[in-house]
């Protein structure tokens, strides 16, 4: 029988979760979507390093890898201490385009390897042959891993039926999904955790759409925490790696202060049972951002 219990709850921001390829990933990270190519945003990345983040999640599609690279360089931190993830967009899933995208990511990030490379979106909604495209793309991911350009390979926005298409090939290490109170994609999370695929949460705060939620507000008041900390602690206790974004140094720090309190069983269940809310509106089979 498969073990479906989530791993033990991490004790500090430096705790790492084991991946199925023998490597490990920090239990919380920093999201970079929406950063621009500006000196202010380079400073955001350097501030995030100072706040204590070591996992940085970016993507070719975000068009901010130069900013992330410059910020990490400016921070002076050693490459080995960082965990850097990037992604290949669905328009670039042909083998030669994957390599081009990866090389460009490495160049813009000013690094020679990635810790984790993800297929950003399982399919181009207009690609009728998406299953074949995906298999070929994944074979190229396996190859760039063998070549040492990336340490681990994973996927993003894959539901169980997309993951099933990779059966017989390398099991992805990670699936990065939209996950926050009000949109927890429990079926996909259960599938991943029972197949030893670590789930990462994009938009773990629901991109601020949860800020007026009365249940979360009252929970935050009861725990003497912010609503954002409740959302992040919820992900942590579900065994999920959250990658919140913030441009504000105080909120960056606040988002890492989630290791000294615990949501009780009733509150976890109450969040799990919330009616659908704060969904981004994106679905991997029918849409793609942008
Ligand atoms: P800001 O950059 O001003 O802090 P998500 O990670 O779910 O996409 O959400 C990101 C949004 O949440 C950003 O608008 C960010 O704004 C805001 N945010 C991040 N951390 C906090 C926090 N601790 N409290 C309130 N808002 C936050």
Short mmCIF file of C-alpha atoms and ligand atoms in Angstrom, two decimals:
data_model
loop_
_atom_site.label_atom_id
_atom_site.label_comp_id
_atom_site.label_asym_id
_atom_site.label_seq_id
_atom_site.Cartn_x
_atom_site.Cartn_y
_atom_site.Cartn_z
CA UNK A 1 0.00 0.00 0.00
CA UNK A 2 1.24 3.50 -0.80
CA UNK A 3 2.10 5.86 2.06
CA UNK A 4 -0.13 8.90 1.72
CA UNK A 5 0.85 10.64 4.97
CA UNK A 6 2.62 13.98 4.45
CA UNK A 7 6.19 14.30 5.76
CA UNK A 8 6.91 15.68 9.28
CA UNK A 9 6.29 19.43 9.58
CA UNK A 10 9.59 21.35 9.08
CA UNK A 11 11.00 22.98 12.21
CA UNK A 12 12.78 25.98 10.63
CA UNK A 13 13.13 27.82 7.33
CA UNK A 14 16.36 25.91 6.75
CA UNK A 15 14.69 22.49 6.95
CA UNK A 16 14.74 20.74 3.58
CA UNK A 17 12.28 18.28 2.14
CA UNK A 18 13.58 15.12 0.54
CA UNK A 19 12.99 14.79 -3.20
CA UNK A 20 12.53 11.46 -4.97
CA UNK A 21 15.87 11.77 -6.82
CA UNK A 22 17.98 11.88 -3.64
CA UNK A 23 18.33 15.68 -3.51
CA UNK A 24 16.43 18.02 -1.19
CA UNK A 25 14.61 21.35 -1.43
CA UNK A 26 14.18 24.18 1.14
CA UNK A 27 10.75 24.02 2.78
CA UNK A 28 9.91 27.64 1.86
CA UNK A 29 11.07 29.95 -0.92
CA UNK A 30 10.64 33.28 -2.65
CA UNK A 31 8.47 33.84 -5.72
CA UNK A 32 9.62 36.28 -8.39
CA UNK A 33 6.66 36.58 -10.73
CA UNK A 34 5.94 40.24 -11.63
CA UNK A 35 9.45 41.52 -10.93
CA UNK A 36 10.61 43.99 -13.55
CA UNK A 37 14.01 44.83 -14.96
CA UNK A 38 14.60 47.72 -12.58
CA UNK A 39 17.27 48.51 -9.97
CA UNK A 40 14.50 48.53 -7.32
CA UNK A 41 13.57 44.96 -8.15
CA UNK A 42 17.22 43.86 -8.13
CA UNK A 43 17.19 45.20 -4.56
CA UNK A 44 14.06 43.15 -3.79
CA UNK A 45 16.01 39.96 -4.51
CA UNK A 46 19.02 41.08 -2.46
CA UNK A 47 16.62 41.98 0.40
CA UNK A 48 15.03 38.54 0.18
CA UNK A 49 18.47 36.93 0.58
CA UNK A 50 19.09 39.18 3.63
CA UNK A 51 15.70 38.18 5.05
CA UNK A 52 16.84 34.54 4.86
CA UNK A 53 15.36 33.11 1.66
CA UNK A 54 17.53 30.58 -0.15
CA UNK A 55 15.06 29.10 -2.64
CA UNK A 56 14.32 31.46 -5.54
CA UNK A 57 11.63 30.49 -8.00
CA UNK A 58 11.60 32.09 -11.42
CA UNK A 59 10.67 31.23 -15.03
CA UNK A 60 11.59 32.14 -18.59
CA UNK A 61 8.00 33.31 -18.99
CA UNK A 62 8.30 35.87 -16.16
CA UNK A 63 10.97 37.77 -18.09
CA UNK A 64 12.72 38.72 -14.85
CA UNK A 65 15.61 36.26 -14.75
CA UNK A 66 18.15 39.03 -15.36
CA UNK A 67 16.80 40.84 -12.32
CA UNK A 68 16.92 37.68 -10.20
CA UNK A 69 20.48 36.94 -11.37
CA UNK A 70 21.66 40.48 -10.67
CA UNK A 71 20.01 40.50 -7.22
CA UNK A 72 21.55 37.17 -6.24
CA UNK A 73 24.94 38.33 -7.45
CA UNK A 74 24.61 41.62 -5.54
CA UNK A 75 23.76 39.69 -2.36
CA UNK A 76 27.23 38.11 -2.45
CA UNK A 77 25.86 34.74 -1.41
CA UNK A 78 27.61 31.60 -2.70
CA UNK A 79 25.84 29.73 -5.49
CA UNK A 80 25.98 26.48 -3.49
CA UNK A 81 23.90 28.04 -0.71
CA UNK A 82 21.08 28.88 -3.09
CA UNK A 83 18.36 26.73 -4.59
CA UNK A 84 17.36 28.19 -7.96
CA UNK A 85 14.36 27.02 -9.97
CA UNK A 86 13.35 28.08 -13.46
CA UNK A 87 10.75 26.89 -15.94
CA UNK A 88 10.23 26.30 -19.66
CA UNK A 89 7.06 27.79 -21.14
CA UNK A 90 4.55 25.64 -23.05
CA UNK A 91 5.40 27.28 -26.37
CA UNK A 92 8.98 25.99 -26.01
CA UNK A 93 8.44 22.28 -25.42
CA UNK A 94 10.16 21.10 -28.62
CA UNK A 95 13.59 19.61 -27.72
CA UNK A 96 15.69 22.34 -29.36
CA UNK A 97 13.51 25.07 -27.86
CA UNK A 98 13.85 23.56 -24.37
CA UNK A 99 17.63 23.76 -24.70
CA UNK A 100 17.44 27.32 -26.00
CA UNK A 101 15.16 28.37 -23.13
CA UNK A 102 17.36 26.66 -20.53
CA UNK A 103 20.57 28.17 -21.90
CA UNK A 104 19.03 31.60 -21.87
CA UNK A 105 17.78 31.16 -18.30
CA UNK A 106 21.27 30.12 -17.18
CA UNK A 107 22.81 33.07 -18.99
CA UNK A 108 20.37 35.63 -17.59
CA UNK A 109 20.62 34.18 -14.09
CA UNK A 110 24.45 34.22 -14.44
CA UNK A 111 24.79 30.62 -13.26
CA UNK A 112 26.02 27.36 -14.78
CA UNK A 113 23.38 24.99 -13.41
CA UNK A 114 19.83 25.07 -12.06
CA UNK A 115 18.76 23.17 -8.98
CA UNK A 116 15.37 22.53 -10.51
CA UNK A 117 13.88 22.94 -13.98
CA UNK A 118 10.12 22.66 -14.42
CA UNK A 119 7.77 22.26 -17.37
CA UNK A 120 5.77 25.41 -16.65
CA UNK A 121 2.42 24.35 -18.11
CA UNK A 122 1.43 20.85 -19.29
CA UNK A 123 0.08 21.85 -22.64
CA UNK A 124 -0.56 24.57 -25.08
CA UNK A 125 -4.41 24.52 -25.09
CA UNK A 126 -4.29 24.57 -28.90
CA UNK A 127 -1.86 21.63 -29.26
CA UNK A 128 -3.94 18.59 -30.27
CA UNK A 129 -0.87 16.37 -29.94
CA UNK A 130 -0.02 17.59 -26.47
CA UNK A 131 0.53 14.08 -25.09
CA UNK A 132 3.27 13.34 -27.64
CA UNK A 133 4.74 16.84 -27.18
CA UNK A 134 4.90 16.25 -23.44
CA UNK A 135 6.64 12.87 -23.66
CA UNK A 136 9.28 14.26 -26.00
CA UNK A 137 9.78 17.30 -23.80
CA UNK A 138 10.18 15.16 -20.71
CA UNK A 139 12.79 12.99 -22.48
CA UNK A 140 14.74 16.19 -23.15
CA UNK A 141 14.40 17.17 -19.49
CA UNK A 142 15.82 13.74 -18.56
CA UNK A 143 18.71 14.41 -20.92
CA UNK A 144 19.64 17.88 -19.61
CA UNK A 145 19.59 16.43 -16.12
CA UNK A 146 22.04 13.70 -17.21
CA UNK A 147 24.25 16.42 -18.68
CA UNK A 148 24.37 18.19 -15.30
CA UNK A 149 22.75 21.43 -16.49
CA UNK A 150 20.00 20.89 -13.93
CA UNK A 151 20.11 18.86 -10.73
CA UNK A 152 16.42 17.95 -10.61
CA UNK A 153 13.47 18.00 -12.97
CA UNK A 154 9.82 18.60 -12.27
CA UNK A 155 6.57 20.02 -13.54
CA UNK A 156 4.11 22.78 -12.81
CA UNK A 157 0.33 22.95 -13.11
CA UNK A 158 0.13 19.22 -13.82
CA UNK A 159 -3.05 17.46 -12.72
CA UNK A 160 -3.06 13.67 -12.25
CA UNK A 161 -4.08 13.01 -15.87
CA UNK A 162 -1.07 15.02 -17.10
CA UNK A 163 1.27 13.20 -14.71
CA UNK A 164 -0.12 9.88 -15.94
CA UNK A 165 1.24 10.71 -19.41
CA UNK A 166 4.80 10.50 -17.99
CA UNK A 167 4.29 6.96 -16.65
CA UNK A 168 7.33 4.77 -17.35
CA UNK A 169 9.65 7.77 -17.44
CA UNK A 170 11.43 9.61 -14.60
CA UNK A 171 8.95 10.53 -11.86
CA UNK A 172 8.96 14.36 -11.54
CA UNK A 173 10.47 15.55 -8.25
CA UNK A 174 8.09 18.44 -7.84
CA UNK A 175 4.71 19.64 -9.08
CA UNK A 176 4.15 23.36 -8.58
CA UNK A 177 0.42 24.09 -8.34
CA UNK A 178 -1.83 26.99 -7.50
CA UNK A 179 -2.51 26.30 -3.84
CA UNK A 180 -3.97 28.52 -1.13
CA UNK A 181 -6.97 28.50 1.22
CA UNK A 182 -10.01 28.33 -1.02
CA UNK A 183 -8.19 26.48 -3.82
CA UNK A 184 -6.24 23.52 -2.50
CA UNK A 185 -6.55 21.06 -5.42
CA UNK A 186 -6.73 18.20 -2.91
CA UNK A 187 -6.98 15.46 -5.53
CA UNK A 188 -3.79 16.60 -7.27
CA UNK A 189 -2.00 17.06 -3.93
CA UNK A 190 -3.00 13.53 -2.84
CA UNK A 191 -1.84 12.09 -6.17
CA UNK A 192 1.53 13.84 -5.88
CA UNK A 193 2.15 12.97 -2.25
CA UNK A 194 1.26 9.32 -2.83
CA UNK A 195 3.75 9.24 -5.74
CA UNK A 196 6.56 10.96 -3.75
CA UNK A 197 6.24 14.17 -5.75
CA UNK A 198 6.73 17.27 -3.55
CA UNK A 199 4.04 19.89 -4.11
CA UNK A 200 5.05 23.54 -4.33
CA UNK A 201 2.41 26.23 -3.87
CA UNK A 202 2.25 29.17 -6.24
CA UNK A 203 0.22 32.12 -4.99
CA UNK A 204 0.15 30.67 -1.47
CA UNK A 205 -1.43 33.93 -0.27
CA UNK A 206 -4.02 33.94 -3.05
CA UNK A 207 -2.42 37.09 -4.43
CA UNK A 208 -4.13 39.16 -1.72
CA UNK A 209 -7.59 38.03 -2.82
CA UNK A 210 -8.02 36.38 0.61
CA UNK A 211 -7.32 39.48 2.67
CA UNK A 212 -11.01 40.16 3.42
CA UNK A 213 -11.87 36.55 4.26
CA UNK A 214 -13.55 36.70 7.66
CA UNK A 215 -12.77 33.15 8.74
CA UNK A 216 -9.05 33.58 8.02
CA UNK A 217 -9.07 37.00 9.67
CA UNK A 218 -10.58 35.62 12.86
CA UNK A 219 -8.16 32.70 12.84
CA UNK A 220 -5.26 35.14 12.43
CA UNK A 221 -6.53 37.13 15.42
CA UNK A 222 -6.81 33.98 17.54
CA UNK A 223 -3.24 32.88 16.76
CA UNK A 224 -1.91 36.48 17.01
CA UNK A 225 -0.54 36.11 13.49
CA UNK A 226 -1.16 37.77 10.17
CA UNK A 227 -3.54 36.26 7.65
CA UNK A 228 -0.54 35.64 5.36
CA UNK A 229 1.19 33.66 8.11
CA UNK A 230 -1.93 31.50 8.54
CA UNK A 231 -1.91 30.73 4.79
CA UNK A 232 1.80 29.87 4.81
CA UNK A 233 1.59 27.75 7.96
CA UNK A 234 -1.34 25.89 6.39
CA UNK A 235 0.83 25.00 3.37
CA UNK A 236 3.72 23.97 5.60
CA UNK A 237 1.53 21.63 7.67
CA UNK A 238 0.22 20.11 4.44
CA UNK A 239 3.81 19.19 3.50
CA UNK A 240 3.85 21.81 0.74
CA UNK A 241 6.69 24.20 -0.20
CA UNK A 242 5.24 27.73 -0.43
CA UNK A 243 6.91 30.45 -2.50
CA UNK A 244 5.31 33.73 -1.41
CA UNK A 245 6.23 37.01 -3.08
CA UNK A 246 6.70 40.33 -1.40
CA UNK A 247 8.49 43.52 -2.35
CA UNK A 248 8.44 44.67 1.26
CA UNK A 249 11.36 43.64 3.55
CA UNK A 250 9.17 43.55 6.68
CA UNK A 251 6.59 41.28 5.00
CA UNK A 252 9.38 39.12 3.52
CA UNK A 253 10.59 38.48 7.07
CA UNK A 254 7.08 38.01 8.44
CA UNK A 255 6.45 35.32 5.82
CA UNK A 256 9.37 33.29 7.20
CA UNK A 257 8.11 33.53 10.79
CA UNK A 258 5.80 30.56 10.62
CA UNK A 259 7.79 27.96 12.54
CA UNK A 260 6.81 28.86 16.11
CA UNK A 261 3.09 28.18 16.07
CA UNK A 262 0.84 25.36 14.94
CA UNK A 263 -2.64 25.33 13.43
CA UNK A 264 -4.75 22.80 15.30
CA UNK A 265 -6.57 19.95 13.62
CA UNK A 266 -9.94 21.78 13.63
CA UNK A 267 -8.47 24.88 12.01
CA UNK A 268 -6.63 22.83 9.38
CA UNK A 269 -9.94 21.10 8.60
CA UNK A 270 -11.79 24.43 8.51
CA UNK A 271 -9.34 25.81 5.93
CA UNK A 272 -9.48 22.59 3.93
CA UNK A 273 -13.26 22.83 3.91
CA UNK A 274 -13.48 26.45 2.77
CA UNK A 275 -15.75 27.05 -0.20
CA UNK A 276 -13.91 27.78 -3.46
CA UNK A 277 -12.47 31.27 -3.35
CA UNK A 278 -9.58 33.37 -4.67
CA UNK A 279 -8.92 31.03 -7.64
CA UNK A 280 -6.74 32.71 -10.26
CA UNK A 281 -9.06 31.55 -13.05
CA UNK A 282 -6.31 29.60 -14.79
CA UNK A 283 -6.79 25.91 -15.63
CA UNK A 284 -4.07 23.82 -17.28
CA UNK A 285 -6.37 22.23 -19.86
CA UNK A 286 -8.29 25.27 -20.97
CA UNK A 287 -6.17 28.34 -20.40
CA UNK A 288 -2.68 29.61 -19.76
CA UNK A 289 -1.72 32.96 -18.31
CA UNK A 290 -0.73 35.69 -20.70
P1 LIG B 1 3.76 43.17 -1.22
O1 LIG B 1 4.78 42.91 -2.30
O2 LIG B 1 3.37 44.61 -1.14
O3 LIG B 1 4.15 42.59 0.12
P2 LIG B 1 1.19 35.57 -3.65
O4 LIG B 1 2.54 35.18 -3.11
O5 LIG B 1 0.07 34.70 -3.19
O6 LIG B 1 1.19 35.71 -5.14
O7 LIG B 1 0.85 37.03 -3.08
C1 LIG B 1 1.67 38.12 -3.36
C2 LIG B 1 0.98 39.37 -2.90
O8 LIG B 1 0.77 39.31 -1.49
C3 LIG B 1 1.76 40.63 -3.16
O9 LIG B 1 0.82 41.59 -3.59
C4 LIG B 1 2.34 41.02 -1.82
O10 LIG B 1 2.41 42.43 -1.70
C5 LIG B 1 1.33 40.46 -0.86
N1 LIG B 1 1.95 40.01 0.41
C6 LIG B 1 3.07 39.27 0.56
N2 LIG B 1 3.29 39.02 1.85
C7 LIG B 1 2.31 39.63 2.55
C8 LIG B 1 1.98 39.72 3.94
N3 LIG B 1 2.74 39.14 4.85
N4 LIG B 1 0.88 40.42 4.28
C9 LIG B 1 0.10 41.02 3.34
N5 LIG B 1 0.34 40.96 2.01
C10 LIG B 1 1.43 40.25 1.62
#
